[in-house]
Rosetta silent file (secondary structure, phi, psi, omega in degrees, C-alpha in Angstrom):
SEQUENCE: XXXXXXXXXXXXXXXXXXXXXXXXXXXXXXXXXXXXXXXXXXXXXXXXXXXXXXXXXXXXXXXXXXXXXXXXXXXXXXXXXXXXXXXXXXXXXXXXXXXXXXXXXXXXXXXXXXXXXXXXXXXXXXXXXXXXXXXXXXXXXXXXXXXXXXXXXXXXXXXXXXXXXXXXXXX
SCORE:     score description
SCORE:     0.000 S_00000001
   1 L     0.000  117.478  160.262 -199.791   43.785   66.165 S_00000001
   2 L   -43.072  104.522  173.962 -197.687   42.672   63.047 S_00000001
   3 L   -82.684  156.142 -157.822 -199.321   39.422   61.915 S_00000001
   4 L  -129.648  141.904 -175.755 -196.532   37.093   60.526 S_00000001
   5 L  -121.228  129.309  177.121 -197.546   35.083   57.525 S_00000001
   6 L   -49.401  146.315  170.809 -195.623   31.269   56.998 S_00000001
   7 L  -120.343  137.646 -157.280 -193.856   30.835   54.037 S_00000001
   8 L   -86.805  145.409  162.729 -195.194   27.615   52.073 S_00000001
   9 L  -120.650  172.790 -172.707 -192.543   25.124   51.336 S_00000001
  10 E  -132.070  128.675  122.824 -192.620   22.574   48.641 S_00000001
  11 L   -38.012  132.041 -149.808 -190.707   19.144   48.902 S_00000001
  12 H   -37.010  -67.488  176.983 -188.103   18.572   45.619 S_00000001
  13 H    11.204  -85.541 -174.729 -190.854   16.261   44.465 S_00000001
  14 H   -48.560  -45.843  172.904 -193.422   18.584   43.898 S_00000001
  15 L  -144.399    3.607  145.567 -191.859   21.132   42.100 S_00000001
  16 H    16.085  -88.117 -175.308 -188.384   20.239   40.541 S_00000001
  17 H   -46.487  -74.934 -158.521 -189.386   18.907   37.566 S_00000001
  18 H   -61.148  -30.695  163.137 -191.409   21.738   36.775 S_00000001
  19 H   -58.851  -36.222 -168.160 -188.203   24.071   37.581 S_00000001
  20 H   -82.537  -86.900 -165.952 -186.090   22.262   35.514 S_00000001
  21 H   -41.334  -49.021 -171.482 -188.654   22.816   32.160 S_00000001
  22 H   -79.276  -21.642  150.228 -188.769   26.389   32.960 S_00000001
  23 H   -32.828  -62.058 -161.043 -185.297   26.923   33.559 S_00000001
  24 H   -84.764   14.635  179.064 -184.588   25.380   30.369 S_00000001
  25 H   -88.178  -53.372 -169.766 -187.206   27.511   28.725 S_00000001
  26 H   -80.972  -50.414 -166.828 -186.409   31.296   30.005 S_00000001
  27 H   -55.405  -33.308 -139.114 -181.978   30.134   29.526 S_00000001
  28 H  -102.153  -35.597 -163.905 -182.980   29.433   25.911 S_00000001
  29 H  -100.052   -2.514  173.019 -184.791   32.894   25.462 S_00000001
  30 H   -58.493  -46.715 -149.298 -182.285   34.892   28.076 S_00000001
  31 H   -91.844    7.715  171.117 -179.889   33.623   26.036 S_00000001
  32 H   -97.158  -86.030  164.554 -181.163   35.048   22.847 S_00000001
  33 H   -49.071   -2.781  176.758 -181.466   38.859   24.053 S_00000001
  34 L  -146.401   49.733 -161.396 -177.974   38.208   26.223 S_00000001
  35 L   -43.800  -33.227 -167.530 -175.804   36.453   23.796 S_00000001
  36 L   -98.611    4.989  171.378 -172.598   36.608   25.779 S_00000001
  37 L   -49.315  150.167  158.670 -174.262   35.017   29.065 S_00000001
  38 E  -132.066  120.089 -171.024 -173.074   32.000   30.451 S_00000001
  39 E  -121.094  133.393 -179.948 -176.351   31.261   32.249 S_00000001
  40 E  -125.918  160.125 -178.336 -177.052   28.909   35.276 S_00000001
  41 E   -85.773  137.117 -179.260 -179.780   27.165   37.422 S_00000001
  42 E  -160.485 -168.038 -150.272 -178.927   28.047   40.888 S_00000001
  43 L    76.711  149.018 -176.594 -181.398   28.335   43.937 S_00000001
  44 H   -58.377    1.727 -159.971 -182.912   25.280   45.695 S_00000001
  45 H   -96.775  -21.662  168.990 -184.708   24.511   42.780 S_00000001
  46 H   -70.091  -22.885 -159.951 -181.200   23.449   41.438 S_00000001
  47 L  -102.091  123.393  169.977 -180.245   21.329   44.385 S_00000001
  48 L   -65.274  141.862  160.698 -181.793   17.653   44.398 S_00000001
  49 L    92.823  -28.929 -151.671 -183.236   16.749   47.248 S_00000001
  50 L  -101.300  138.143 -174.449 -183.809   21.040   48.730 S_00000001
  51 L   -93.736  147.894 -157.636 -187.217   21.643   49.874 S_00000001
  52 E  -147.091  163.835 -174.986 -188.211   25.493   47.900 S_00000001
  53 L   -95.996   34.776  179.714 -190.723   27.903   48.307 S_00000001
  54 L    56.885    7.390  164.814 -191.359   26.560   44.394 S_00000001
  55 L  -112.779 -128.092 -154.678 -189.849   29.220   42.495 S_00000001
  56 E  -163.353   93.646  155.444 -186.817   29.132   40.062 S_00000001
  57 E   -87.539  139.982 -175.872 -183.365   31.463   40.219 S_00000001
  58 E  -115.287  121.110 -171.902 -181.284   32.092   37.464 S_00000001
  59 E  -105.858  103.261  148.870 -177.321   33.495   37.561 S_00000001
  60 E   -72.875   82.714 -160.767 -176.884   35.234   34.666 S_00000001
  61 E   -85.093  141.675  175.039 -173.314   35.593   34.218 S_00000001
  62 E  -140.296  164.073  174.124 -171.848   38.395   31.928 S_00000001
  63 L   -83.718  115.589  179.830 -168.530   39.867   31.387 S_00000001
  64 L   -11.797  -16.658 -161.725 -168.007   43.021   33.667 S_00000001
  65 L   -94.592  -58.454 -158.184 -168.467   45.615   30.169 S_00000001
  66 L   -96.382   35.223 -175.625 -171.788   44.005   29.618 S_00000001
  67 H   -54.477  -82.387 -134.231 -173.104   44.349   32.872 S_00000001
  68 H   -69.379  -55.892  167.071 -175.072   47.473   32.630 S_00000001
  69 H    -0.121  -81.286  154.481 -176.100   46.275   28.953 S_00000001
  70 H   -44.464  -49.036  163.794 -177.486   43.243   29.721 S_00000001
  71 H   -88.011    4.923  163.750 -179.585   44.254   32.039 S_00000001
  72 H   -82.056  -23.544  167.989 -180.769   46.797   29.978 S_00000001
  73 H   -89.940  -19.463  160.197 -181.695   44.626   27.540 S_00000001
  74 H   -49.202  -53.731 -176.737 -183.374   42.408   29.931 S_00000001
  75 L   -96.395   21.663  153.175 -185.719   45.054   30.761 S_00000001
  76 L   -80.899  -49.536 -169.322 -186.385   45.886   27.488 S_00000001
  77 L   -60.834    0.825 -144.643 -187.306   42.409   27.013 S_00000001
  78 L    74.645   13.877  149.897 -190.054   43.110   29.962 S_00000001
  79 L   -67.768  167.106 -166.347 -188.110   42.160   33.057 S_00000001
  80 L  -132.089  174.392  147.503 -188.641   44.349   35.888 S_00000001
  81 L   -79.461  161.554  177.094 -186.365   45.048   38.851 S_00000001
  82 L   -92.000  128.856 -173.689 -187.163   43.100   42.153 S_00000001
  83 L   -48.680 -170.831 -171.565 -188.304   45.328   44.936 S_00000001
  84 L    -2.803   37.637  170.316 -186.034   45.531   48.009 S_00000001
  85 L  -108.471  154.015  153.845 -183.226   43.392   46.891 S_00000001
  86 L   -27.209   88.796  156.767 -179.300   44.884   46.567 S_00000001
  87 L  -105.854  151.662  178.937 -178.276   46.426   43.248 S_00000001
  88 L  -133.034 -178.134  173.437 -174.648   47.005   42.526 S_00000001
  89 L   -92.279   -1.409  172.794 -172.624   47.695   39.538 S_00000001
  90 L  -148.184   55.631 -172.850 -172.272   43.995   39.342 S_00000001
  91 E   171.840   95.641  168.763 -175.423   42.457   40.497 S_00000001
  92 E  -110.593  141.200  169.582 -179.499   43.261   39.594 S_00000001
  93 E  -111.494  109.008  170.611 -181.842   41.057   40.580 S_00000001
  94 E  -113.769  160.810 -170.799 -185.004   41.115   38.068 S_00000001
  95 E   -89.535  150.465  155.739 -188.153   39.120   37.888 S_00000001
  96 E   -60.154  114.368 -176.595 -188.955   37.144   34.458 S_00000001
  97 L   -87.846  131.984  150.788 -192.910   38.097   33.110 S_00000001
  98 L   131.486  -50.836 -175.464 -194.868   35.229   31.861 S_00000001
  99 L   -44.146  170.264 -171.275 -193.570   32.072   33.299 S_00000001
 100 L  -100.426  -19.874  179.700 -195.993   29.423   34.922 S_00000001
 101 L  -129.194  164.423 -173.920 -193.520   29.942   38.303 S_00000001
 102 L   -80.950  138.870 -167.807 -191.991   33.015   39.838 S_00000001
 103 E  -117.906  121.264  170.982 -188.502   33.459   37.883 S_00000001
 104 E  -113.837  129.872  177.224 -185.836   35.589   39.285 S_00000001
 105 E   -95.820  127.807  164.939 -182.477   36.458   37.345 S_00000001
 106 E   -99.254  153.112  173.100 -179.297   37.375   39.145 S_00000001
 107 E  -112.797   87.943 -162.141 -177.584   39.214   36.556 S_00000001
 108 E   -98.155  160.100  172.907 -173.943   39.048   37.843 S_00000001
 109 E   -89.004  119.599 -158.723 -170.458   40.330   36.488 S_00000001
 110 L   -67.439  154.167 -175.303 -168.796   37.528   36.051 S_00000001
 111 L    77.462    3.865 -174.521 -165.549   37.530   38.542 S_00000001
 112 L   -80.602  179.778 -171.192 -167.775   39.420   40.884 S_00000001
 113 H   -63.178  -49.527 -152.853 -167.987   38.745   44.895 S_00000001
 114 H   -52.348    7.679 -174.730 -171.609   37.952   43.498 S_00000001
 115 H   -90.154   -7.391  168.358 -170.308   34.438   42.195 S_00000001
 116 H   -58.836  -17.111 -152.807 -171.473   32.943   45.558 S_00000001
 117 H   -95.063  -31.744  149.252 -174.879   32.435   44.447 S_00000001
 118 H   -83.399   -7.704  167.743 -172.752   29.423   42.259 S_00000001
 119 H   -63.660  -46.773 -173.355 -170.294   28.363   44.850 S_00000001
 120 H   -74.957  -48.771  175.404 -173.282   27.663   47.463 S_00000001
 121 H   -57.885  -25.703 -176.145 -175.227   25.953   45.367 S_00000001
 122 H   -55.901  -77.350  179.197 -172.025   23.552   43.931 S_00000001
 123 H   -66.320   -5.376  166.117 -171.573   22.346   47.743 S_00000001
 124 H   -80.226  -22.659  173.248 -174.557   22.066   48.482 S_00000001
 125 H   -69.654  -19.333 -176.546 -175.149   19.512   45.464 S_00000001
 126 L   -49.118  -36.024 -147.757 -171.791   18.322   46.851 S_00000001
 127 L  -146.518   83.860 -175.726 -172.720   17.359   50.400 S_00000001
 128 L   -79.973   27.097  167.815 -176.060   15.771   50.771 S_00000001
 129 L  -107.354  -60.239 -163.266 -175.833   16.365   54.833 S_00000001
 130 H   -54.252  -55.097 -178.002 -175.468   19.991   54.228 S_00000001
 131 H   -40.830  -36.935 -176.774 -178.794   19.776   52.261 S_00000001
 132 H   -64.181  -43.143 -177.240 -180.386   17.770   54.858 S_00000001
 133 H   -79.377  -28.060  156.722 -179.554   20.500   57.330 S_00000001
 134 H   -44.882  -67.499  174.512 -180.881   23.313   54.986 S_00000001
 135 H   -43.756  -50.883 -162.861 -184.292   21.659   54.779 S_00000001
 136 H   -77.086  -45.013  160.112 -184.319   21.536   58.543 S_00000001
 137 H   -52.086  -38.682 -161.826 -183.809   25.000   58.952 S_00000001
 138 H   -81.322  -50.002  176.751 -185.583   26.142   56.035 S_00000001
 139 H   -73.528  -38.163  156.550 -188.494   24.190   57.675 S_00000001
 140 H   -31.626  -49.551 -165.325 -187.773   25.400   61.082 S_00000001
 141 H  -108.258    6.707 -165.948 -187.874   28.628   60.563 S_00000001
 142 L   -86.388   12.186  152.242 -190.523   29.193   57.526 S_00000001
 143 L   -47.447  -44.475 -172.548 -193.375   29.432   60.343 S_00000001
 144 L   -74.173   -7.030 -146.863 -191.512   32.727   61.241 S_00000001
 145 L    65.500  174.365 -164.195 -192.117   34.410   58.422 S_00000001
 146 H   -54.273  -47.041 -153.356 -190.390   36.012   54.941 S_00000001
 147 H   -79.122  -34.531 -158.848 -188.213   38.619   57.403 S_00000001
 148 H   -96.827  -48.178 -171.864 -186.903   35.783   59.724 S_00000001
 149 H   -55.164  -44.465 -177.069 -187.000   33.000   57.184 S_00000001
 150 H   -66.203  -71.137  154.815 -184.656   34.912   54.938 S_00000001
 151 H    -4.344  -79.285 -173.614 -182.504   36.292   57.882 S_00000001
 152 H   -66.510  -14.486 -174.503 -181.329   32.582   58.821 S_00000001
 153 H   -92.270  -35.897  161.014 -180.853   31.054   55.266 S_00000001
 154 H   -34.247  -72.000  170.696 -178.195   34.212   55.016 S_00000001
 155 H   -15.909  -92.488 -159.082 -176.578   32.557   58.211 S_00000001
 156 H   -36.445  -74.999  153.770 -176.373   29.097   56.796 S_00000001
 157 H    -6.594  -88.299  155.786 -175.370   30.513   53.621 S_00000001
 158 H   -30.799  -68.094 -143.590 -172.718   32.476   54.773 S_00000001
 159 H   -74.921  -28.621  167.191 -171.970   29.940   57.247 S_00000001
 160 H   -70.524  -28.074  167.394 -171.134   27.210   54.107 S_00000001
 161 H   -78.048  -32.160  179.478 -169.203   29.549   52.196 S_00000001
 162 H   -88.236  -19.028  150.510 -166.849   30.512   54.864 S_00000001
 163 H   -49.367  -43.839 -161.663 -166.200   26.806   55.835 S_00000001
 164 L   -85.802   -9.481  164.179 -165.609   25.703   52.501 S_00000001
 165 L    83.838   18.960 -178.815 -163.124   29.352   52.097 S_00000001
 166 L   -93.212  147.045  150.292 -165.335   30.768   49.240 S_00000001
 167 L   -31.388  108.282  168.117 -165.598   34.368   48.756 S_00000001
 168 L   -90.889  141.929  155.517 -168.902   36.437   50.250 S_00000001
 169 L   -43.730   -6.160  173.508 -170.583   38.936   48.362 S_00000001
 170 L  -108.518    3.798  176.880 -170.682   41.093   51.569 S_00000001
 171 L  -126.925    0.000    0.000 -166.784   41.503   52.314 S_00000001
């Protein structure tokens, strides 16, 4: 029998703040090895108010040329790729070494599908009822585990961008 392990959630409170310093810590040295970035806080850690499993996403935006670059220079810098997530030719996801929280960089082509990851967050800072209903899911379901927990914040996801007539990264 597959034992299912909860995924810990943090209320904004708690870890915010601390998202916020390191944000503006890793943008300052991404943005040094990836000159041409335009780089943003995105993830619940972005959203006032989103309860997070306490770590910190970054959208690394680049111009389609500098894609492959960029992330080569990333991982120069010591970034790694992130196991099982979706590379493209305009999207790596790698983790940041060092930080006091876990840091993940999307490194997107700018004009890509992959521009969702700032669209969702925008309405969700937008619409403090959509947030409220994030948290309740996000709390619902983190009991279920990482496979199921994940699974439904895609839904939601999904399910905010195509009200609101934004562009998914999967069509």
């Amino acid at each position: 029998m597959t034992r299912v392990t909860a995924v810990t959630l943090l209320e904004s409170a708690q870890y915010q703040d601390d998202a916020a310093a390191t944000f503006a810590a890793v943008a300052a040295q991404v943005a040094a090895i990836v000159p041409q970035a335009r780089i943003e806080h995105i993830g619940a850690s972005s959203i006032p108010g989103a309860v997070s499993k306490g770590d910190l996403d970054i959208c690394v935006l680049v111009p389609p040329q500098d894609h492959a670059p960029g992330v080569a220079a990333l991982e120069a810098a010591g970034c790694s790729a992130k196991a099982d997530t979706l590379r493209a030719p305009d999207l790596c996801m790698l983790l940041w070494p060092g930080a006091t929280m876990d840091v993940a960089l999307q490194v997107v082509a700018c004009g890509s599908p992959f521009e969702c990851f700032l669209h969702f967050r925008d309405d969700l800072r937008a619409d403090s009822a959509l947030v409220a209903e994030y948290n309740r899911l996000k709390q619902r379901f983190a009991s279920e585990g990482m496979d199921r927990y994940r699974e439904e914040k895609a839904r939601f996801i999904t399910q905010v961008l195509r009200a609101a007539g934004k562009p998914l990264a999967a069509e």
